[in-house]
CSV table of N, CA and C in Angstrom, one decimal:
chain,number,residue,atom,x,y,z
A,1,VAL,N,4.2,-9.7,0.9
A,1,VAL,CA,3.5,-9.2,-0.2
A,1,VAL,C,3.9,-7.7,-0.4
A,2,VAL,N,4.1,-7.3,-1.6
A,2,VAL,CA,4.3,-5.9,-1.8
A,2,VAL,C,3.1,-5.4,-2.6
A,3,VAL,N,2.4,-4.4,-2.1
A,3,VAL,CA,1.2,-3.9,-2.7
A,3,VAL,C,1.6,-2.6,-3.4
A,4,ASP,N,1.3,-2.4,-4.6
A,4,ASP,CA,1.5,-1.2,-5.4
A,4,ASP,C,0.1,-0.5,-5.5
A,5,PHE,N,0.1,0.8,-5.3
A,5,PHE,CA,-1.2,1.5,-5.3
A,5,PHE,C,-1.0,3.0,-5.5
A,6,VAL,N,-2.1,3.7,-5.7
A,6,VAL,CA,-2.1,5.2,-5.8
A,6,VAL,C,-3.0,5.7,-4.7
A,7,VAL,N,-2.5,6.8,-4.0
A,7,VAL,CA,-3.4,7.5,-3.0
A,7,VAL,C,-3.8,8.7,-3.8
A,8,ASN,N,-5.1,8.9,-3.9
A,8,ASN,CA,-5.6,10.1,-4.7
A,8,ASN,C,-5.7,11.3,-3.8
A,9,GLU,N,-6.2,12.4,-4.4
A,9,GLU,CA,-6.2,13.7,-3.7
A,9,GLU,C,-7.1,13.7,-2.5
A,10,LYS,N,-8.0,12.7,-2.4
A,10,LYS,CA,-8.9,12.6,-1.2
A,10,LYS,C,-8.4,11.6,-0.2
A,11,GLY,N,-7.2,11.0,-0.4
A,11,GLY,CA,-6.6,10.1,0.5
A,11,GLY,C,-7.1,8.7,0.3
A,12,GLU,N,-7.8,8.4,-0.8
A,12,GLU,CA,-8.4,7.1,-1.0
A,12,GLU,C,-7.4,6.2,-1.9
A,13,VAL,N,-7.4,4.9,-1.6
A,13,VAL,CA,-6.5,4.0,-2.3
A,13,VAL,C,-7.2,3.7,-3.7
A,14,GLN,N,-6.4,3.7,-4.7
A,14,GLN,CA,-6.9,3.4,-6.1
A,14,GLN,C,-5.8,2.4,-6.7
A,15,ASN,N,-6.3,1.6,-7.7
A,15,ASN,CA,-5.5,0.8,-8.5
A,15,ASN,C,-4.5,-0.1,-7.7
A,16,ALA,N,-5.0,-0.7,-6.6
A,16,ALA,CA,-4.1,-1.5,-5.8
A,16,ALA,C,-3.9,-2.9,-6.5
A,17,PHE,N,-2.7,-3.4,-6.5
A,17,PHE,CA,-2.4,-4.7,-7.0
A,17,PHE,C,-1.2,-5.3,-6.3
A,18,ALA,N,-1.1,-6.6,-6.2
A,18,ALA,CA,0.0,-7.2,-5.6
A,18,ALA,C,1.2,-7.3,-6.6
A,19,LEU,N,2.3,-6.6,-6.3
A,19,LEU,CA,3.4,-6.6,-7.1
A,19,LEU,C,4.2,-7.9,-6.9
A,20,ARG,N,4.3,-8.4,-5.7
A,20,ARG,CA,5.0,-9.7,-5.4
A,20,ARG,C,4.3,-10.3,-4.2
A,21,ALA,N,4.3,-11.6,-4.2
A,21,ALA,CA,3.7,-12.3,-3.0
A,21,ALA,C,4.3,-13.7,-2.9
A,22,THR,N,4.4,-14.2,-1.7
A,22,THR,CA,5.0,-15.5,-1.5
A,22,THR,C,3.9,-16.6,-1.7
A,23,HIS,N,2.6,-16.2,-1.6
A,23,HIS,CA,1.5,-17.1,-1.8
A,23,HIS,C,0.3,-16.3,-2.2
A,24,PRO,N,-0.5,-16.9,-3.2
A,24,PRO,CA,-1.6,-16.1,-3.7
A,24,PRO,C,-2.7,-15.8,-2.6
A,25,ALA,N,-2.8,-16.6,-1.6
A,25,ALA,CA,-3.8,-16.3,-0.5
A,25,ALA,C,-3.4,-15.1,0.2
A,26,PHE,N,-2.2,-14.8,0.3
A,26,PHE,CA,-1.7,-13.5,1.0
A,26,PHE,C,-2.1,-12.3,0.2
A,27,GLU,N,-2.1,-12.4,-1.1
A,27,GLU,CA,-2.4,-11.3,-2.0
A,27,GLU,C,-3.8,-10.7,-1.7
A,28,VAL,N,-4.8,-11.6,-1.6
A,28,VAL,CA,-6.1,-11.2,-1.3
A,28,VAL,C,-6.2,-10.4,0.0
A,29,ALA,N,-5.7,-10.9,1.0
A,29,ALA,CA,-5.7,-10.3,2.4
A,29,ALA,C,-5.0,-9.0,2.4
A,30,ALA,N,-3.9,-8.9,1.7
A,30,ALA,CA,-3.1,-7.7,1.7
A,30,ALA,C,-3.8,-6.6,0.9
A,31,LEU,N,-4.4,-7.0,-0.2
A,31,LEU,CA,-5.1,-6.0,-1.1
A,31,LEU,C,-6.4,-5.5,-0.3
A,32,GLU,N,-7.1,-6.4,0.4
A,32,GLU,CA,-8.2,-5.9,1.1
A,32,GLU,C,-7.8,-5.0,2.2
A,33,ALA,N,-6.7,-5.3,2.9
A,33,ALA,CA,-6.3,-4.4,4.0
A,33,ALA,C,-5.9,-3.0,3.5
A,34,VAL,N,-5.0,-3.0,2.5
A,34,VAL,CA,-4.6,-1.7,1.9
A,34,VAL,C,-5.7,-0.9,1.3
A,35,SER,N,-6.6,-1.6,0.6
A,35,SER,CA,-7.7,-0.9,0.0
A,35,SER,C,-8.7,-0.2,1.0
A,36,SER,N,-8.7,-0.7,2.2
A,36,SER,CA,-9.6,-0.2,3.3
A,36,SER,C,-9.0,1.0,4.0
A,37,TRP,N,-7.7,1.3,3.8
A,37,TRP,CA,-7.0,2.4,4.6
A,37,TRP,C,-7.4,3.7,4.0
A,38,LYS,N,-7.4,4.7,4.8
A,38,LYS,CA,-7.6,6.1,4.4
A,38,LYS,C,-6.3,6.8,4.7
A,39,TRP,N,-5.8,7.5,3.7
A,39,TRP,CA,-4.5,8.2,3.9
A,39,TRP,C,-4.7,9.7,3.9
A,40,GLU,N,-3.7,10.4,4.3
A,40,GLU,CA,-3.6,11.9,4.1
A,40,GLU,C,-3.0,12.1,2.7
A,41,ALA,N,-3.7,12.9,1.9
A,41,ALA,CA,-3.2,13.1,0.5
A,41,ALA,C,-1.8,13.7,0.5
A,42,GLY,N,-1.1,13.4,-0.6
A,42,GLY,CA,0.2,14.0,-0.8
A,42,GLY,C,0.0,15.5,-1.1
A,43,GLN,N,1.0,16.3,-0.8
A,43,GLN,CA,1.0,17.7,-1.1
A,43,GLN,C,2.1,18.1,-2.0
A,44,LYS,N,1.8,19.0,-2.9
A,44,LYS,CA,2.8,19.6,-3.8
A,44,LYS,C,2.4,21.1,-4.0
A,45,ASN,N,3.3,22.0,-3.6
A,45,ASN,CA,3.0,23.4,-3.6
A,45,ASN,C,1.7,23.8,-3.0
A,46,GLY,N,1.4,23.1,-1.8
A,46,GLY,CA,0.2,23.4,-1.1
A,46,GLY,C,-1.1,22.8,-1.6
A,47,ALA,N,-1.0,22.0,-2.7
A,47,ALA,CA,-2.2,21.4,-3.2
A,47,ALA,C,-2.1,19.9,-3.1
A,48,ALA,N,-3.3,19.3,-2.8
A,48,ALA,CA,-3.4,17.8,-2.7
A,48,ALA,C,-3.1,17.2,-4.1
A,49,VAL,N,-2.2,16.2,-4.1
A,49,VAL,CA,-1.9,15.5,-5.3
A,49,VAL,C,-1.9,14.0,-5.1
A,50,ARG,N,-2.0,13.2,-6.2
A,50,ARG,CA,-2.0,11.8,-6.2
A,50,ARG,C,-0.5,11.3,-5.9
A,51,VAL,N,-0.4,10.2,-5.2
A,51,VAL,CA,0.9,9.7,-4.9
A,51,VAL,C,1.0,8.2,-5.2
A,52,HIS,N,2.0,7.8,-5.9
A,52,HIS,CA,2.2,6.4,-6.2
A,52,HIS,C,3.0,5.8,-5.0
A,53,MET,N,2.5,4.6,-4.5
A,53,MET,CA,3.2,4.0,-3.3
A,53,MET,C,3.4,2.5,-3.5
A,54,GLN,N,4.3,2.0,-2.8
A,54,GLN,CA,4.5,0.5,-2.7
A,54,GLN,C,4.7,0.2,-1.3
A,55,MET,N,3.9,-0.7,-0.7
A,55,MET,CA,3.9,-1.0,0.7
A,55,MET,C,4.1,-2.5,0.9
A,56,PRO,N,5.2,-2.8,1.6
A,56,PRO,CA,5.4,-4.2,2.0
A,56,PRO,C,4.5,-4.6,3.1
A,57,ILE,N,3.9,-5.7,3.0
A,57,ILE,CA,3.0,-6.3,4.0
A,57,ILE,C,3.6,-7.6,4.4
A,58,LYS,N,3.8,-7.8,5.7
A,58,LYS,CA,4.4,-9.0,6.2
A,58,LYS,C,3.3,-9.8,7.0
A,59,PHE,N,3.1,-11.1,6.7
A,59,PHE,CA,2.2,-11.9,7.4
A,59,PHE,C,3.0,-12.8,8.4
A,60,THR,N,2.4,-12.9,9.6
A,60,THR,CA,3.0,-13.7,10.6
A,60,THR,C,1.9,-14.8,11.0
A,61,LEU,N,2.2,-16.0,10.8
A,61,LEU,CA,1.3,-17.1,11.0
A,61,LEU,C,1.6,-17.8,12.4
A,62,ASN,N,0.6,-17.9,13.2
A,62,ASN,CA,0.7,-18.6,14.5
A,62,ASN,C,0.0,-20.0,14.3
A,63,VAL,N,0.8,-21.0,14.1
A,63,VAL,CA,0.3,-22.3,13.8
A,63,VAL,C,-0.5,-22.9,14.9
A,64,SER,N,-0.1,-22.7,16.2
A,64,SER,CA,-0.8,-23.3,17.3
A,64,SER,C,-2.2,-22.7,17.5
A,65,SER,N,-2.5,-21.4,17.1
A,65,SER,CA,-3.8,-20.9,17.3
A,65,SER,C,-4.5,-20.7,16.0
A,66,GLN,N,-3.8,-21.0,14.9
A,66,GLN,CA,-4.4,-20.9,13.5
A,66,GLN,C,-4.8,-19.4,13.3
A,67,ALA,N,-4.1,-18.5,13.9
A,67,ALA,CA,-4.4,-17.1,13.7
A,67,ALA,C,-3.3,-16.4,12.8
A,68,ALA,N,-3.6,-15.4,12.1
A,68,ALA,CA,-2.7,-14.7,11.3
A,68,ALA,C,-2.7,-13.2,11.7
A,69,ALA,N,-1.6,-12.6,11.5
A,69,ALA,CA,-1.5,-11.1,11.8
A,69,ALA,C,-0.8,-10.5,10.6
A,70,ILE,N,-1.3,-9.3,10.3
A,70,ILE,CA,-0.7,-8.5,9.2
A,70,ILE,C,0.0,-7.3,9.8
A,71,THR,N,1.3,-7.1,9.3
A,71,THR,CA,2.0,-6.0,9.8
A,71,THR,C,2.6,-5.3,8.6
A,72,TRP,N,3.0,-4.0,8.8
A,72,TRP,CA,3.7,-3.3,7.8
A,72,TRP,C,4.8,-2.4,8.5
A,73,ASP,N,5.7,-2.0,7.7
A,73,ASP,CA,6.8,-1.2,8.2
A,73,ASP,C,6.4,0.3,8.2
A,74,ASN,N,6.1,0.9,9.4
A,74,ASN,CA,5.6,2.2,9.4
A,74,ASN,C,6.7,3.2,9.0
A,75,ASP,N,7.9,2.9,9.2
A,75,ASP,CA,9.0,3.8,8.8
A,75,ASP,C,9.0,4.0,7.3
A,76,LYS,N,8.7,3.0,6.5
A,76,LYS,CA,8.6,3.1,5.1
A,76,LYS,C,7.4,3.8,4.6
A,77,ALA,N,6.3,3.8,5.4
A,77,ALA,CA,5.1,4.4,5.0
A,77,ALA,C,5.0,5.9,5.4
A,78,ALA,N,5.9,6.3,6.2
A,78,ALA,CA,5.9,7.7,6.8
A,78,ALA,C,6.1,8.8,5.7
A,79,ALA,N,7.0,8.5,4.8
A,79,ALA,CA,7.4,9.5,3.8
A,79,ALA,C,7.5,8.9,2.4
A,80,PRO,N,6.3,8.6,1.8
A,80,PRO,CA,6.4,8.0,0.5
A,80,PRO,C,6.9,9.0,-0.5
A,81,ALA,N,7.7,8.4,-1.4
A,81,ALA,CA,8.2,9.3,-2.5
A,81,ALA,C,7.4,8.9,-3.8
A,82,PRO,N,6.9,9.9,-4.5
A,82,PRO,CA,6.2,9.7,-5.7
A,82,PRO,C,7.1,9.1,-6.8
A,83,ALA,N,6.6,8.3,-7.6
A,83,ALA,CA,7.4,7.8,-8.8
A,83,ALA,C,7.7,9.0,-9.7
A,84,PRO,N,8.9,9.1,-10.2
A,84,PRO,CA,9.3,10.2,-11.0
A,84,PRO,C,8.4,10.4,-12.3
A,85,TRP,N,7.8,9.4,-12.8
A,85,TRP,CA,6.9,9.5,-13.9
A,85,TRP,C,5.5,10.0,-13.6
A,86,PHE,N,5.1,10.0,-12.3
A,86,PHE,CA,3.7,10.1,-11.9
A,86,PHE,C,3.1,11.5,-12.1
A,87,ASN,N,3.8,12.5,-11.7
A,87,ASN,CA,3.2,13.9,-11.8
A,87,ASN,C,3.7,14.6,-13.0
A,88,ARG,N,3.5,14.1,-14.2
A,88,ARG,CA,4.0,14.8,-15.4
A,88,ARG,C,3.0,15.9,-15.8
């Protein structure tokens, strides 16, 4: 699932939606997870700003235990780039 969202000046997730998903059931879990996260606000010239982000969420299903795990790529989350249209 790829989740598209905005992190506001307080580090809160806003306007989260699933951009792509392999199954609708994964969308709900990914959106719930991302929406519960608290981020450090983006900075521009020393001031907190909103940042547009897209986060890939990978689900791993363990059929034998019927458990699921959610993972994400921390390298991609470390330095989000704002969309060029976002801070006009």
